[in-house]
């Protein structure tokens, strides 16, 4: 059996207007698509399905605000229309037009950390690194 190397993430971060706002320790991503059935008169089952919009839900864990973001007074709660960037060997995955839907905080004294942030995105793009 050949030894298979699984590409891992080298860098995960939140970005807004070209600025890195926070680094992310881990993430999971789920894509879902709406669809509807096409029915025909006289048929007992649908004759087709039509695909709708795709939505990406990202679960980000352990977000650390960058020094620059802290200095600018950036708050995770006020972020809107940002991007989540995942850098892998040879490519970058960019989830854009993001909005947060859930934020859980669990911090220690002196740590600017959001423990878990759920993000909704409507666009995913892969580019060469």
PDB file of C-alpha atoms in Angstrom:
ATOM      1  CA  UNK A   1       0.000   0.000   0.000  1.00  0.00           C
ATOM      2  CA  UNK A   2       1.396   3.408  -1.016  1.00  0.00           C
ATOM      3  CA  UNK A   3       2.028   5.999   1.647  1.00  0.00           C
ATOM      4  CA  UNK A   4      -0.536   8.750   1.052  1.00  0.00           C
ATOM      5  CA  UNK A   5       0.104  12.305   2.161  1.00  0.00           C
ATOM      6  CA  UNK A   6      -3.005  14.262   3.051  1.00  0.00           C
ATOM      7  CA  UNK A   7      -2.619  17.988   2.387  1.00  0.00           C
ATOM      8  CA  UNK A   8      -3.109  19.935   5.596  1.00  0.00           C
ATOM      9  CA  UNK A   9      -3.896  23.561   6.218  1.00  0.00           C
ATOM     10  CA  UNK A  10      -0.841  25.760   6.714  1.00  0.00           C
ATOM     11  CA  UNK A  11      -2.650  28.957   7.528  1.00  0.00           C
ATOM     12  CA  UNK A  12      -6.291  29.835   8.231  1.00  0.00           C
ATOM     13  CA  UNK A  13      -7.355  33.415   8.792  1.00  0.00           C
ATOM     14  CA  UNK A  14     -10.088  36.040   8.574  1.00  0.00           C
ATOM     15  CA  UNK A  15      -9.509  38.874   6.140  1.00  0.00           C
ATOM     16  CA  UNK A  16     -11.287  42.154   5.514  1.00  0.00           C
ATOM     17  CA  UNK A  17     -10.239  44.651   2.822  1.00  0.00           C
ATOM     18  CA  UNK A  18      -6.899  42.860   2.371  1.00  0.00           C
ATOM     19  CA  UNK A  19      -6.049  42.959   6.110  1.00  0.00           C
ATOM     20  CA  UNK A  20      -5.583  39.844   8.199  1.00  0.00           C
ATOM     21  CA  UNK A  21      -7.895  40.299  11.206  1.00  0.00           C
ATOM     22  CA  UNK A  22      -7.500  36.996  13.026  1.00  0.00           C
ATOM     23  CA  UNK A  23      -5.750  33.672  12.770  1.00  0.00           C
ATOM     24  CA  UNK A  24      -7.785  30.508  13.220  1.00  0.00           C
ATOM     25  CA  UNK A  25      -6.530  27.335  14.844  1.00  0.00           C
ATOM     26  CA  UNK A  26      -9.017  24.958  13.194  1.00  0.00           C
ATOM     27  CA  UNK A  27     -12.059  24.803  10.966  1.00  0.00           C
ATOM     28  CA  UNK A  28     -14.662  22.543   9.428  1.00  0.00           C
ATOM     29  CA  UNK A  29     -16.699  23.377   6.343  1.00  0.00           C
ATOM     30  CA  UNK A  30     -20.027  22.077   5.110  1.00  0.00           C
ATOM     31  CA  UNK A  31     -21.662  22.867   1.781  1.00  0.00           C
ATOM     32  CA  UNK A  32     -25.410  22.577   1.305  1.00  0.00           C
ATOM     33  CA  UNK A  33     -27.582  23.302  -1.686  1.00  0.00           C
ATOM     34  CA  UNK A  34     -31.270  23.972  -1.914  1.00  0.00           C
ATOM     35  CA  UNK A  35     -33.189  22.034  -4.535  1.00  0.00           C
ATOM     36  CA  UNK A  36     -36.756  21.579  -5.599  1.00  0.00           C
ATOM     37  CA  UNK A  37     -38.601  18.811  -7.340  1.00  0.00           C
ATOM     38  CA  UNK A  38     -40.218  19.178 -10.743  1.00  0.00           C
ATOM     39  CA  UNK A  39     -43.527  17.390 -10.949  1.00  0.00           C
ATOM     40  CA  UNK A  40     -45.465  16.459 -14.064  1.00  0.00           C
ATOM     41  CA  UNK A  41     -49.193  15.996 -14.274  1.00  0.00           C
ATOM     42  CA  UNK A  42     -50.098  12.327 -14.091  1.00  0.00           C
ATOM     43  CA  UNK A  43     -46.714  11.170 -12.778  1.00  0.00           C
ATOM     44  CA  UNK A  44     -46.566   9.552  -9.327  1.00  0.00           C
ATOM     45  CA  UNK A  45     -42.968  10.656  -8.736  1.00  0.00           C
ATOM     46  CA  UNK A  46     -41.043  13.839  -9.568  1.00  0.00           C
ATOM     47  CA  UNK A  47     -39.538  13.878 -13.072  1.00  0.00           C
ATOM     48  CA  UNK A  48     -36.484  15.941 -12.112  1.00  0.00           C
ATOM     49  CA  UNK A  49     -34.855  18.104  -9.482  1.00  0.00           C
ATOM     50  CA  UNK A  50     -33.571  21.612  -9.996  1.00  0.00           C
ATOM     51  CA  UNK A  51     -30.536  22.802  -8.039  1.00  0.00           C
ATOM     52  CA  UNK A  52     -30.676  26.056  -6.166  1.00  0.00           C
ATOM     53  CA  UNK A  53     -28.244  28.190  -4.215  1.00  0.00           C
ATOM     54  CA  UNK A  54     -25.205  26.795  -2.443  1.00  0.00           C
ATOM     55  CA  UNK A  55     -24.445  27.848   1.115  1.00  0.00           C
ATOM     56  CA  UNK A  56     -21.247  27.183   3.035  1.00  0.00           C
ATOM     57  CA  UNK A  57     -21.243  26.858   6.812  1.00  0.00           C
ATOM     58  CA  UNK A  58     -17.850  27.078   8.495  1.00  0.00           C
ATOM     59  CA  UNK A  59     -17.141  26.242  12.117  1.00  0.00           C
ATOM     60  CA  UNK A  60     -14.017  28.150  13.153  1.00  0.00           C
ATOM     61  CA  UNK A  61     -12.273  27.306  16.402  1.00  0.00           C
ATOM     62  CA  UNK A  62      -9.838  29.343  18.500  1.00  0.00           C
ATOM     63  CA  UNK A  63      -9.728  32.709  16.738  1.00  0.00           C
ATOM     64  CA  UNK A  64      -6.902  35.000  17.806  1.00  0.00           C
ATOM     65  CA  UNK A  65      -7.185  38.637  16.772  1.00  0.00           C
ATOM     66  CA  UNK A  66      -4.034  40.042  15.178  1.00  0.00           C
ATOM     67  CA  UNK A  67      -2.161  42.855  16.925  1.00  0.00           C
ATOM     68  CA  UNK A  68      -3.162  45.214  14.114  1.00  0.00           C
ATOM     69  CA  UNK A  69      -6.864  44.319  14.480  1.00  0.00           C
ATOM     70  CA  UNK A  70      -6.681  44.800  18.256  1.00  0.00           C
ATOM     71  CA  UNK A  71      -4.986  48.169  17.717  1.00  0.00           C
ATOM     72  CA  UNK A  72      -7.742  49.159  15.274  1.00  0.00           C
ATOM     73  CA  UNK A  73     -10.392  48.151  17.817  1.00  0.00           C
ATOM     74  CA  UNK A  74     -11.896  45.447  15.583  1.00  0.00           C
ATOM     75  CA  UNK A  75     -14.664  43.408  17.231  1.00  0.00           C
ATOM     76  CA  UNK A  76     -15.734  39.980  15.948  1.00  0.00           C
ATOM     77  CA  UNK A  77     -19.328  40.994  16.722  1.00  0.00           C
ATOM     78  CA  UNK A  78     -19.157  43.921  14.292  1.00  0.00           C
ATOM     79  CA  UNK A  79     -17.605  42.030  11.377  1.00  0.00           C
ATOM     80  CA  UNK A  80     -19.641  41.821   8.192  1.00  0.00           C
ATOM     81  CA  UNK A  81     -18.824  40.807   4.609  1.00  0.00           C
ATOM     82  CA  UNK A  82     -15.381  39.378   5.423  1.00  0.00           C
ATOM     83  CA  UNK A  83     -13.470  36.425   3.969  1.00  0.00           C
ATOM     84  CA  UNK A  84     -12.125  33.218   5.476  1.00  0.00           C
ATOM     85  CA  UNK A  85      -8.905  32.088   3.787  1.00  0.00           C
ATOM     86  CA  UNK A  86      -7.526  28.548   4.049  1.00  0.00           C
ATOM     87  CA  UNK A  87      -4.003  28.072   2.688  1.00  0.00           C
ATOM     88  CA  UNK A  88      -3.067  24.556   1.634  1.00  0.00           C
ATOM     89  CA  UNK A  89       0.002  23.312  -0.222  1.00  0.00           C
ATOM     90  CA  UNK A  90      -0.319  24.712  -3.742  1.00  0.00           C
ATOM     91  CA  UNK A  91      -3.702  26.399  -3.328  1.00  0.00           C
ATOM     92  CA  UNK A  92      -5.822  28.848  -1.376  1.00  0.00           C
ATOM     93  CA  UNK A  93      -9.507  28.372  -0.626  1.00  0.00           C
ATOM     94  CA  UNK A  94     -11.372  31.633  -0.120  1.00  0.00           C
ATOM     95  CA  UNK A  95     -14.852  31.792   1.365  1.00  0.00           C
ATOM     96  CA  UNK A  96     -16.103  35.318   0.703  1.00  0.00           C
ATOM     97  CA  UNK A  97     -19.129  37.461   1.569  1.00  0.00           C
ATOM     98  CA  UNK A  98     -19.088  35.903   5.047  1.00  0.00           C
ATOM     99  CA  UNK A  99     -21.273  36.761   8.001  1.00  0.00           C
ATOM    100  CA  UNK A 100     -21.125  35.220  11.424  1.00  0.00           C
ATOM    101  CA  UNK A 101     -24.194  33.426  12.740  1.00  0.00           C
ATOM    102  CA  UNK A 102     -22.921  32.283  16.147  1.00  0.00           C
ATOM    103  CA  UNK A 103     -20.046  33.293  18.441  1.00  0.00           C
ATOM    104  CA  UNK A 104     -19.006  31.405  21.568  1.00  0.00           C
ATOM    105  CA  UNK A 105     -16.396  32.921  23.846  1.00  0.00           C
ATOM    106  CA  UNK A 106     -14.267  31.143  26.387  1.00  0.00           C
ATOM    107  CA  UNK A 107     -11.247  33.223  27.246  1.00  0.00           C
ATOM    108  CA  UNK A 108      -8.415  33.445  29.654  1.00  0.00           C
ATOM    109  CA  UNK A 109      -7.141  36.648  31.161  1.00  0.00           C
ATOM    110  CA  UNK A 110      -5.217  38.673  28.605  1.00  0.00           C
ATOM    111  CA  UNK A 111      -6.163  36.467  25.614  1.00  0.00           C
ATOM    112  CA  UNK A 112      -8.167  38.132  22.837  1.00  0.00           C
ATOM    113  CA  UNK A 113      -9.836  34.866  21.770  1.00  0.00           C
ATOM    114  CA  UNK A 114     -13.204  33.806  20.415  1.00  0.00           C
ATOM    115  CA  UNK A 115     -13.500  30.078  21.081  1.00  0.00           C
ATOM    116  CA  UNK A 116     -15.899  29.128  18.306  1.00  0.00           C
ATOM    117  CA  UNK A 117     -17.441  31.153  15.492  1.00  0.00           C
ATOM    118  CA  UNK A 118     -19.982  29.829  12.998  1.00  0.00           C
ATOM    119  CA  UNK A 119     -19.745  31.607   9.660  1.00  0.00           C
ATOM    120  CA  UNK A 120     -22.090  31.540   6.675  1.00  0.00           C
ATOM    121  CA  UNK A 121     -20.682  32.169   3.195  1.00  0.00           C
ATOM    122  CA  UNK A 122     -22.334  32.229  -0.210  1.00  0.00           C
ATOM    123  CA  UNK A 123     -19.178  31.959  -2.322  1.00  0.00           C
ATOM    124  CA  UNK A 124     -16.201  29.563  -2.385  1.00  0.00           C
ATOM    125  CA  UNK A 125     -13.240  29.954  -4.718  1.00  0.00           C
ATOM    126  CA  UNK A 126      -9.966  28.058  -5.136  1.00  0.00           C
ATOM    127  CA  UNK A 127      -6.839  29.764  -6.448  1.00  0.00           C
ATOM    128  CA  UNK A 128      -3.235  28.695  -6.938  1.00  0.00           C
ATOM    129  CA  UNK A 129      -1.042  29.671  -4.005  1.00  0.00           C
TER     130      UNK A 129
END
